[in-house]
XYZ file of C-alpha atoms in Angstrom:
689
model
C -71.349 41.950 20.945
C -70.251 38.332 20.844
C -68.149 36.812 23.546
C -65.361 36.260 21.000
C -65.277 39.998 20.298
C -65.362 40.862 24.006
C -62.372 38.669 24.799
C -60.328 40.314 22.057
C -61.348 43.740 23.300
C -60.328 42.810 26.847
C -56.922 41.752 25.564
C -56.647 45.005 23.680
C -57.472 46.943 26.812
C -55.025 45.242 29.151
C -51.961 44.489 27.073
C -50.995 48.092 26.193
C -50.685 48.934 29.874
C -48.107 46.141 30.239
C -45.801 47.628 27.604
C -46.211 51.351 28.065
C -46.340 53.741 30.992
C -46.850 57.156 32.684
C -45.018 59.895 34.965
C -42.343 59.720 37.633
C -42.689 57.573 40.714
C -44.992 58.705 43.479
C -44.252 58.315 47.145
C -43.707 54.777 48.354
C -46.734 52.945 49.665
C -46.484 52.954 53.460
C -49.444 51.195 55.054
C -48.137 51.453 58.601
C -47.872 54.933 60.066
C -47.673 56.457 63.529
C -49.442 59.672 62.662
C -52.724 60.784 61.157
C -51.564 64.355 60.668
C -51.442 65.489 57.041
C -50.121 68.788 55.697
C -52.310 69.896 52.790
C -50.219 71.890 50.332
C -51.778 73.546 47.309
C -53.120 70.742 45.123
C -53.882 71.247 41.447
C -57.550 70.707 40.572
C -57.446 68.512 37.450
C -61.215 68.810 36.994
C -60.932 72.571 36.346
C -59.332 72.166 32.857
C -57.263 75.287 33.551
C -54.643 75.692 36.254
C -56.493 75.972 39.577
C -55.469 74.924 43.060
C -57.563 73.436 45.805
C -56.823 76.505 47.904
C -57.760 79.346 45.533
C -60.354 77.691 43.229
C -63.376 80.059 42.986
C -65.923 77.250 43.324
C -66.844 74.482 45.764
C -64.416 71.602 45.354
C -63.555 68.680 47.632
C -60.237 66.871 47.158
C -59.696 63.623 49.016
C -56.465 61.640 48.879
C -56.991 58.219 50.437
C -53.887 56.991 52.189
C -52.547 53.552 51.293
C -53.429 52.423 54.817
C -57.082 53.526 54.579
C -57.459 51.768 51.245
C -56.041 48.580 52.750
C -58.190 48.295 55.892
C -61.505 49.787 54.699
C -63.721 47.088 53.071
C -65.173 49.816 50.780
C -67.685 47.698 48.884
C -69.664 50.755 47.748
C -68.848 54.372 46.882
C -70.684 55.787 49.899
C -67.944 54.325 52.113
C -65.207 56.483 50.583
C -67.209 59.733 50.161
C -68.741 59.595 53.603
C -67.588 63.068 54.692
C -67.987 65.070 51.483
C -70.666 67.741 52.110
C -73.374 68.164 49.501
C -72.786 64.688 48.064
C -75.255 61.976 49.011
C -74.724 58.379 47.940
C -77.427 55.833 48.740
C -76.450 52.180 49.002
C -79.514 50.498 47.538
C -78.405 46.999 48.676
C -79.115 46.309 45.000
C -76.014 46.107 42.752
C -78.232 45.586 39.710
C -79.275 49.248 39.971
C -76.058 50.665 41.460
C -75.733 53.448 43.994
C -78.020 56.458 43.869
C -75.792 59.574 43.738
C -76.816 63.218 44.007
C -74.864 66.482 44.358
C -76.914 69.343 45.790
C -79.986 67.448 44.657
C -78.839 66.993 41.057
C -79.374 63.353 40.154
C -82.321 62.920 42.534
C -84.639 61.417 39.925
C -82.391 58.551 38.726
C -84.275 55.242 38.902
C -81.045 53.384 38.031
C -77.455 54.376 37.382
C -76.492 58.034 37.841
C -78.055 61.097 36.179
C -77.119 64.762 36.118
C -73.496 64.234 37.250
C -70.330 63.781 35.201
C -68.049 60.999 36.452
C -64.571 59.955 35.332
C -62.210 57.170 36.350
C -58.524 57.585 35.551
C -59.460 60.217 32.980
C -61.891 57.941 31.092
C -65.538 59.061 31.219
C -67.994 56.854 33.069
C -70.653 59.273 31.787
C -71.640 58.613 28.194
C -72.392 61.372 25.642
C -76.132 60.991 26.335
C -75.565 61.869 30.028
C -76.113 58.422 31.576
C -73.444 57.222 34.033
C -72.676 53.598 34.860
C -70.220 52.875 37.709
C -69.958 49.065 37.457
C -66.243 49.147 36.581
C -65.361 51.081 39.736
C -64.014 49.089 42.675
C -64.096 51.623 45.551
C -61.445 49.649 47.448
C -58.814 50.720 44.893
C -59.714 54.405 44.598
C -56.716 56.511 45.653
C -57.869 60.034 44.877
C -61.165 61.894 44.429
C -62.004 65.370 43.135
C -65.601 66.505 43.495
C -66.874 69.780 42.044
C -70.050 70.403 44.001
C -72.014 72.485 41.540
C -72.992 72.947 37.860
C -69.909 72.625 35.631
C -71.105 72.406 32.015
C -68.681 75.192 31.046
C -65.926 72.628 31.662
C -67.521 69.215 31.056
C -70.711 69.707 29.053
C -73.856 67.603 29.218
C -75.210 66.433 32.590
C -72.625 68.344 34.637
C -74.712 69.244 37.672
C -71.543 68.212 39.511
C -68.317 66.401 38.651
C -66.699 63.390 40.334
C -63.209 62.417 39.183
C -61.738 59.184 40.553
C -58.248 57.758 40.263
C -57.149 54.177 40.917
C -53.405 54.484 40.274
C -51.130 54.118 43.282
C -47.478 54.043 42.237
C -44.736 53.169 44.703
C -41.000 53.893 44.833
C -40.222 50.259 45.689
C -41.737 47.054 44.278
C -44.877 46.232 46.270
C -47.307 43.305 46.147
C -50.468 43.087 48.253
C -53.139 40.402 48.628
C -56.262 40.859 50.734
C -58.911 38.371 51.792
C -62.272 39.618 53.069
C -65.335 37.793 54.361
C -68.474 38.880 56.118
C -72.207 38.728 56.673
C -74.730 37.727 54.010
C -72.335 35.378 52.245
C -69.674 37.989 51.479
C -66.356 36.843 50.020
C -63.890 39.148 48.302
C -60.285 38.817 47.197
C -58.158 41.819 46.223
C -54.669 41.888 44.747
C -52.407 44.649 43.496
C -48.795 45.127 42.471
C -46.710 48.172 41.637
C -43.137 48.560 40.483
C -40.843 50.759 38.429
C -38.718 49.913 35.411
C -36.560 52.720 34.087
C -38.751 55.785 33.531
C -41.942 53.757 33.646
C -44.139 53.137 36.696
C -46.661 50.290 36.679
C -49.667 49.515 38.856
C -51.939 46.485 38.421
C -54.990 45.571 40.483
C -57.799 43.043 40.488
C -60.673 41.787 42.634
C -63.330 39.108 42.752
C -66.492 39.642 44.797
C -69.443 37.421 45.499
C -72.243 38.018 47.972
C -75.646 36.471 48.603
C -76.928 39.894 49.632
C -78.952 41.170 52.556
C -82.225 40.686 50.688
C -83.733 37.747 48.855
C -82.998 37.659 45.132
C -79.956 39.944 45.478
C -77.002 37.645 44.807
C -74.098 39.456 43.150
C -70.888 38.221 41.511
C -68.327 40.438 39.796
C -64.685 40.411 38.737
C -62.708 43.586 38.053
C -59.217 44.137 36.639
C -57.222 47.323 36.166
C -53.826 48.428 34.899
C -52.116 51.813 35.022
C -48.760 52.957 33.707
C -46.869 56.247 33.603
C -43.935 56.887 31.315
C -41.788 59.962 31.895
C -40.700 60.519 28.303
C -38.667 63.608 29.162
C -38.558 66.311 31.794
C -41.419 68.050 29.998
C -43.604 65.247 28.645
C -45.297 62.118 29.891
C -47.618 59.431 28.576
C -50.344 57.783 30.641
C -52.206 54.578 29.854
C -55.056 53.127 31.898
C -57.372 50.185 31.337
C -60.201 48.648 33.344
C -62.436 45.643 32.786
C -65.304 44.090 34.693
C -67.618 41.131 34.248
C -70.722 40.468 36.315
C -72.525 37.272 35.262
C -74.937 37.475 38.209
C -76.652 40.542 39.627
C -80.238 39.998 40.749
C -82.678 42.836 41.381
C -84.928 42.383 44.463
C -86.995 45.485 43.684
C -88.533 47.920 46.139
C -91.061 47.323 48.929
C -93.975 49.047 50.606
C -93.355 50.744 53.939
C -94.985 47.884 55.825
C -92.955 45.254 53.974
C -89.713 47.175 54.508
C -90.435 47.336 58.237
C -91.768 43.816 58.813
C -89.902 41.687 56.234
C -86.957 43.827 55.038
C -85.111 40.844 53.596
C -87.935 40.018 51.214
C -87.961 40.773 47.489
C -90.771 41.972 45.283
C -92.447 38.690 44.211
C -92.925 39.980 40.680
C -89.190 40.626 40.348
C -88.492 37.080 41.510
C -91.024 35.596 39.077
C -89.564 37.620 36.210
C -85.984 36.829 37.283
C -85.185 40.559 37.272
C -81.496 41.420 37.282
C -78.676 41.989 34.849
C -75.592 40.386 33.346
C -73.017 42.820 32.044
C -69.451 43.138 30.876
C -67.577 46.404 30.409
C -64.086 47.525 29.514
C -62.365 50.832 28.912
C -59.008 52.116 27.748
C -57.573 55.619 28.027
C -54.348 57.206 26.771
C -53.224 60.683 27.836
C -50.270 62.708 26.595
C -49.134 65.789 28.483
C -46.461 68.300 27.503
C -45.508 71.201 29.738
C -43.061 74.031 29.093
C -42.403 77.238 30.995
C -45.226 79.060 29.211
C -47.768 76.541 27.981
C -49.206 73.085 28.512
C -50.891 70.582 26.180
C -53.193 67.797 27.396
C -54.713 65.264 24.999
C -56.729 62.184 25.977
C -58.222 59.471 23.790
C -60.401 56.645 25.063
C -62.651 53.747 24.133
C -65.397 51.934 26.044
C -67.481 48.843 25.394
C -70.403 47.476 27.381
C -72.577 44.389 26.867
C -75.788 44.325 28.907
C -78.523 41.712 29.348
C -81.188 43.242 31.583
C -84.325 41.245 32.467
C -86.761 43.683 34.086
C -90.190 43.153 35.550
C -91.810 44.593 32.399
C -89.293 43.725 29.644
C -86.064 41.988 28.677
C -83.493 44.497 27.413
C -80.217 43.865 25.598
C -77.793 46.695 24.819
C -74.406 46.332 23.102
C -72.525 49.612 23.457
C -69.356 51.022 21.957
C -68.212 54.553 22.820
C -65.073 56.475 22.038
C -63.760 60.000 21.951
C -60.987 62.429 22.684
C -60.448 65.767 24.359
C -57.582 68.162 23.910
C -56.787 71.507 25.417
C -53.909 73.976 25.345
C -53.102 76.437 28.121
C -50.855 79.484 27.655
C -49.533 81.265 30.731
C -48.541 84.906 30.906
C -47.406 86.955 33.891
C -50.867 87.542 35.376
C -53.081 85.618 32.972
C -53.666 82.041 31.819
C -55.664 81.326 28.645
C -56.964 77.845 27.778
C -58.987 76.435 24.919
C -59.839 73.075 23.501
C -62.135 70.633 21.795
C -64.088 67.594 23.018
C -65.578 64.935 20.752
C -67.332 61.722 21.785
C -69.548 59.144 20.130
C -71.827 56.494 21.592
C -73.360 53.629 19.592
C -76.005 51.412 21.228
C -77.523 48.360 19.561
C -80.734 47.948 21.547
C -83.316 45.170 21.530
C -86.330 44.849 23.819
C -88.379 41.701 24.303
C -91.281 40.944 26.569
C -90.382 39.154 29.813
C -92.310 35.903 30.084
C -91.607 34.400 33.483
C -87.909 35.229 33.318
C -87.507 34.226 29.679
C -87.408 36.329 26.548
C -90.818 36.884 25.020
C -91.792 38.481 21.738
C -89.476 41.068 20.192
C -90.821 44.579 20.753
C -87.988 46.879 19.688
C -84.860 46.591 17.551
C -82.928 49.776 16.864
C -79.496 51.371 16.778
C -79.042 54.580 18.745
C -76.134 56.909 18.031
C -75.098 59.982 20.009
C -72.426 62.397 18.754
C -71.213 65.199 21.033
C -68.897 67.924 19.723
C -67.822 70.857 21.882
C -65.477 73.842 21.936
C -64.470 75.605 25.130
C -62.296 78.436 26.334
C -61.247 79.556 29.810
C -59.408 82.537 31.300
C -57.752 82.818 34.696
C -56.249 86.042 35.925
C -54.345 86.548 39.180
C -53.087 89.762 40.707
C -51.679 89.821 44.225
C -54.305 87.942 46.299
C -57.235 88.076 43.833
C -58.017 85.364 41.262
C -60.699 85.710 38.563
C -61.756 82.743 36.414
C -64.216 82.546 33.516
C -65.156 79.796 31.070
C -67.465 79.344 28.096
C -68.412 76.163 26.254
C -70.541 75.412 23.197
C -71.997 71.913 22.735
C -73.719 70.193 19.841
C -75.299 66.820 20.675
C -77.027 64.796 17.987
C -79.149 61.728 18.756
C -80.042 59.352 15.915
C -82.208 56.238 15.919
C -82.384 53.605 13.181
C -85.502 51.441 13.521
C -84.967 47.841 12.373
C -88.221 46.538 13.873
C -90.594 48.889 12.032
C -93.773 47.748 13.729
C -96.431 50.194 12.590
C -94.001 51.944 10.230
C -90.439 53.255 10.327
C -89.878 55.019 13.656
C -86.324 56.109 12.875
C -85.558 59.671 13.839
C -83.072 62.176 15.165
C -82.765 65.030 17.663
C -80.219 67.837 17.801
C -79.549 69.698 21.056
C -77.314 72.773 21.368
C -76.182 74.720 24.421
C -74.002 77.593 25.563
C -72.560 77.096 29.066
C -70.841 80.067 30.764
C -69.320 80.366 34.242
C -67.394 82.971 36.233
C -65.836 83.080 39.683
C -63.570 85.145 41.900
C -61.511 84.247 44.971
C -59.714 86.343 47.570
C -56.696 84.797 49.319
C -56.272 86.162 52.841
C -53.472 83.790 53.776
C -54.982 81.081 55.938
C -58.478 81.902 54.648
C -59.863 82.069 51.093
C -63.206 83.632 50.150
C -64.866 82.735 46.840
C -67.912 83.656 44.736
C -69.092 81.743 41.679
C -71.835 81.626 39.047
C -72.149 78.461 36.958
C -74.532 76.741 34.585
C -75.386 73.248 33.409
C -77.724 71.579 30.982
C -78.932 67.996 30.827
C -80.296 66.356 27.703
C -82.582 63.348 27.937
C -80.614 60.096 27.711
C -81.214 57.553 24.970
C -83.215 55.507 27.495
C -85.419 58.510 28.278
C -85.847 59.348 24.600
C -86.838 55.830 23.505
C -89.309 55.297 26.365
C -92.216 56.900 24.508
C -95.607 57.122 26.233
C -97.299 55.812 23.068
C -95.170 52.614 23.425
C -93.765 52.926 19.869
C -90.150 53.038 18.668
C -87.979 55.996 17.775
C -87.294 59.116 19.846
C -89.710 61.206 21.852
C -89.883 64.507 19.944
C -91.510 66.459 22.778
C -88.829 66.306 25.487
C -86.139 69.015 25.776
C -83.001 69.498 27.948
C -83.310 70.827 31.464
C -81.147 73.834 32.388
C -79.623 75.008 35.671
C -78.141 78.282 36.919
C -76.142 78.229 40.162
C -74.846 80.977 42.455
C -72.597 80.140 45.385
C -70.259 81.772 47.851
C -68.036 80.272 50.479
C -64.902 80.264 52.582
C -62.186 77.648 53.149
C -59.032 77.620 55.203
C -56.899 76.112 57.926
C -55.252 77.145 61.163
C -52.163 75.839 62.893
C -50.927 73.982 59.831
C -53.382 71.106 59.573
C -54.583 71.372 63.166
C -57.950 72.722 62.025
C -59.292 72.682 58.461
C -62.693 73.901 57.391
C -64.918 74.773 54.443
C -68.307 76.483 54.277
C -70.419 77.111 51.172
C -73.887 78.589 50.540
C -75.643 78.064 47.201
C -78.843 78.686 45.266
C -79.685 76.763 42.070
C -82.625 77.336 39.751
C -83.608 74.453 37.454
C -86.093 74.871 34.599
C -87.660 72.447 32.125
C -86.966 69.608 34.544
C -87.020 66.118 33.046
C -89.356 64.113 35.227
C -90.434 60.466 35.129
C -94.069 59.452 35.076
C -95.977 56.211 34.660
C -99.137 55.222 32.852
C -101.635 52.455 33.439
C -100.679 50.879 30.134
C -96.941 51.132 30.848
C -97.078 49.610 34.361
C -93.649 49.835 36.071
C -92.069 51.414 33.010
C -90.899 55.036 33.404
C -91.651 57.649 30.744
C -90.271 61.195 30.755
C -91.385 64.766 30.120
C -90.390 68.353 30.876
C -92.368 69.784 33.744
C -91.839 73.070 35.527
C -89.083 74.582 37.632
C -87.382 73.850 40.935
C -85.197 75.742 43.394
C -82.312 74.152 45.313
C -80.829 76.144 48.188
C -78.443 74.981 50.852
C -75.499 75.197 53.195
C -72.471 72.877 53.305
C -69.877 72.612 56.065
C -66.761 70.458 56.420
C -64.294 70.405 59.317
C -61.194 68.441 60.251
C -59.446 68.664 63.616
C -56.134 67.047 64.557
C -55.871 67.564 68.334
C -52.635 65.543 68.458
C -50.452 63.608 66.033
C -52.219 60.274 66.399
C -55.857 61.372 66.318
C -58.286 63.064 63.971
C -61.885 64.261 64.205
C -63.661 65.208 60.996
C -67.187 65.632 59.797
C -69.627 67.437 57.550
C -73.088 68.963 57.652
C -75.397 69.537 54.683
C -78.614 71.543 54.776
C -80.733 71.652 51.637
C -84.120 73.113 50.821
C -85.271 71.726 47.462
C -88.690 72.811 46.220
C -90.942 72.658 43.172
C -91.654 76.231 42.067
C -94.126 76.136 39.141
C -97.751 76.970 39.872
C -98.967 74.886 36.909
C -97.278 71.626 37.971
C -99.942 69.152 38.997
C -100.338 65.452 39.697
C -103.806 63.979 40.059
C -105.184 67.517 40.018
C -103.029 68.690 42.955
C -100.449 71.459 42.593
C -96.806 70.673 43.413
C -95.814 74.298 44.032
C -93.678 74.593 47.210
C -93.660 70.820 47.698
C -90.321 69.299 48.646
C -88.476 67.474 45.879
C -88.675 63.802 46.872
C -85.669 61.675 47.771
C -83.661 64.527 49.323
C -83.359 65.072 53.104
C -83.134 68.602 54.502
C -80.401 67.697 57.011
C -77.432 65.325 56.967
C -74.615 65.183 59.488
C -71.600 62.880 59.539
C -68.668 62.549 61.913
C -65.560 60.373 62.101
C -63.188 59.808 65.019
C -59.950 57.927 64.465
C -56.756 57.342 66.391
C -53.747 55.106 66.938
C -53.025 53.267 70.193
C -50.258 50.659 70.608
C -50.392 49.760 66.933
C -54.183 49.443 66.831
C -56.179 51.946 64.835
C -59.843 52.252 65.900
C -62.226 54.301 63.756
C -65.814 55.250 64.581
C -68.089 57.003 62.124
C -71.748 57.968 62.372
C -74.353 59.588 60.142
C -77.678 61.282 60.878
C -80.207 61.714 58.043
C -83.491 63.562 58.506
C -86.789 62.252 57.167
C -87.712 63.055 53.563
C -90.590 62.612 51.144
C -90.528 59.823 48.582
C -93.192 61.117 46.194
C -93.838 64.459 44.522
C -97.235 64.850 46.196
C -95.439 64.760 49.573
C -97.853 62.245 51.066
C -95.331 59.545 52.090
C -92.042 59.946 53.986
C -88.957 57.875 54.630
C -88.187 58.006 58.351
C -85.094 59.708 59.786
C -82.262 57.468 60.941
C -78.889 57.463 62.687
C -76.331 54.730 61.983
C -72.800 54.156 63.258
C -69.951 51.906 62.106
C -66.870 50.736 63.996
C -63.617 49.550 62.470
C -60.531 48.235 64.278
C -57.328 47.512 62.409
C -53.650 47.002 63.131
C -50.839 48.973 61.513
C -48.860 45.859 60.703
C -47.143 42.759 62.048
C -44.054 41.270 60.409
C -40.571 42.055 59.163
C -37.970 41.615 56.386
C -40.219 43.111 53.724
C -43.370 41.226 54.738
C -46.227 42.533 56.865
C -49.718 41.385 57.802
C -52.486 43.913 58.493
C -55.738 42.522 59.962
C -58.994 44.466 60.296
C -62.557 44.064 61.549
C -65.530 46.256 60.709
C -68.982 46.245 62.296
C -71.490 48.198 60.243
C -74.706 49.511 61.771
C -73.483 48.540 65.227
C -76.841 49.417 66.863
C -78.742 47.195 64.383
C -81.014 50.077 63.333
C -83.896 49.218 61.022
C -83.991 51.860 58.267
C -84.279 52.325 54.507
C -81.037 53.463 52.900
C -82.623 54.376 49.563
C -85.969 54.893 47.867
C -87.554 54.683 44.421
C -89.042 58.088 43.639
C -92.764 58.119 42.736
C -92.848 54.316 42.599
C -95.982 52.445 41.566
C -98.176 50.649 44.114
C -96.515 52.442 47.074
C -93.325 50.363 46.642
C -90.935 53.221 47.425
C -88.519 51.648 49.895
C -85.185 49.833 49.636
C -84.267 48.481 53.102
C -80.732 48.643 54.476
C -78.972 45.747 56.146
C -78.978 45.468 59.920
C -75.795 44.833 61.891
C -73.171 43.241 59.653
C -69.585 42.107 60.087
C -66.651 42.259 57.668
C -63.233 40.896 58.593
C -60.056 40.291 56.688
C -56.312 40.661 56.469
C -53.680 41.952 54.066
C -50.347 40.342 53.253
C -47.868 42.866 51.859
C -44.414 42.390 50.404
C -42.158 45.379 49.767
C -38.902 44.916 47.870
C -35.694 46.886 47.904
């Protein structure tokens, strides 16, 4: 995609949000507050695609509403900062924006070498996950996320391909009064960031605009990162029964270097260093991405209609250690569902359609410059799906079922034709059922659920053929998962004590696993190999001992094992080996309070040791890290206020590795975390009448 085309697309993404809108005004933004106590009423779970509430949903779901104050004073440079306490969800900050965070839910997504795999993600209703199952989160600025819904288990009956879990993010934050905020942030390792947002209402339309610019030298050598992000949201209350929503987001990152991974000795002795080969090859990426979504909702006494259409573009230049890759992507689609409500029964049904078009070229990488052309092809993915869902409630019992049918067609047109025409196609089909039941005992809800998911190979995994030719790998098939879970959630004394506990068991077959060859070097190839079993326990608690204090935390235990007797590497069986990259134990805790206008917050995390390779011969050491943040609830008057904050991350200056590369070549498994760092800044806020 040319730059001329990109600029016109950006204009097309942003301008509609200026002229149109969405829904009635939300509560006014109030950054200064004298209480941390929150009353959690029944909240509708939008990710369920049929009317469910956070209280009675018969599956594991975490709903987090970030207060305006938390969003203002938390630097939140990465997603792990805002999902810190969600059990079962593990986000690794690689200290490498070129690869993005490593995200897993109950172990799904563990094998991703870059981006996110096995998890469906959405931002403001627009999919971050493409039809081929690959997720890219570059457009997300965690500092502006206002709401999160996380389904912690297989959900293909609702969302289709690669739904080992679902993460839905929202950036809109509408206010009753006109509000403008500007934030300046600086910190260690050359960090500078500027945020700005504005919200106001005009008639029946609410508007929210946000933007940020970030640049950072990075903790490690060869890890400089520069990005700009812009977003616009609008809600138009057309009538008492209908509303229109428009959202648009754009990002541009001209600089994002990739320092690569290190050996254990290098990570311990020289953690700031980069892989010399990555430096020589100038490994990194330059990318631009934009997306636009429009949603119409109509609700009557008996039925509801939801229809969403969206478009996405992405331009990527990606010099790697072994190749130079360029991908120009356009994706678009829509989803629509209708729900009819009777006295004790709700019935929903709908259709999803999405299309992804990638123009891909691969060159050799000759000292950081493009070498000879090796691949030139267009890859197209078309996903069509039908789904239906039933929800029945009688007295205190709720029963929910869902069924989805997907057809996903991959096509490749070979324009390079070295050694013949390697064009080809693959068609994948899947049925995805689920069923669950919940029992409402007043302050306590019990639930039981069975769910499924499937995960096709992505276009990247299909085109990376072990024979180093073009076209699609014809031997790889989708992996499939069956999940059983049961749990309990509730609260006592209003919001004095909130808790959730879940136990699960997931069986995964035909796993898609990466492997490397001597000829391919650092390049990953993929194949189906064996089965695995994921079992675990998840706990969340929140305690409000008095109005100006809160204690919350989570614990996750997981036992993830290879189960096939015939799985071998280098002649050694993997049966009963731990799946690499996943710790057995994780514990997090947060303590926060208010004292004379100051708001101190202390959070800590303990992660047990875990293996980094499938043979279970090398481990990443256990670690405990703690962060301290001190902020002020606001100084000023007459509509203006100033809110300063200071955060010290890794206050004990612990040396540890925050992420790993699974089964890496040459024992370079480790991605070191930064030591003690400082971030400080202030907000200036104006609120009108």
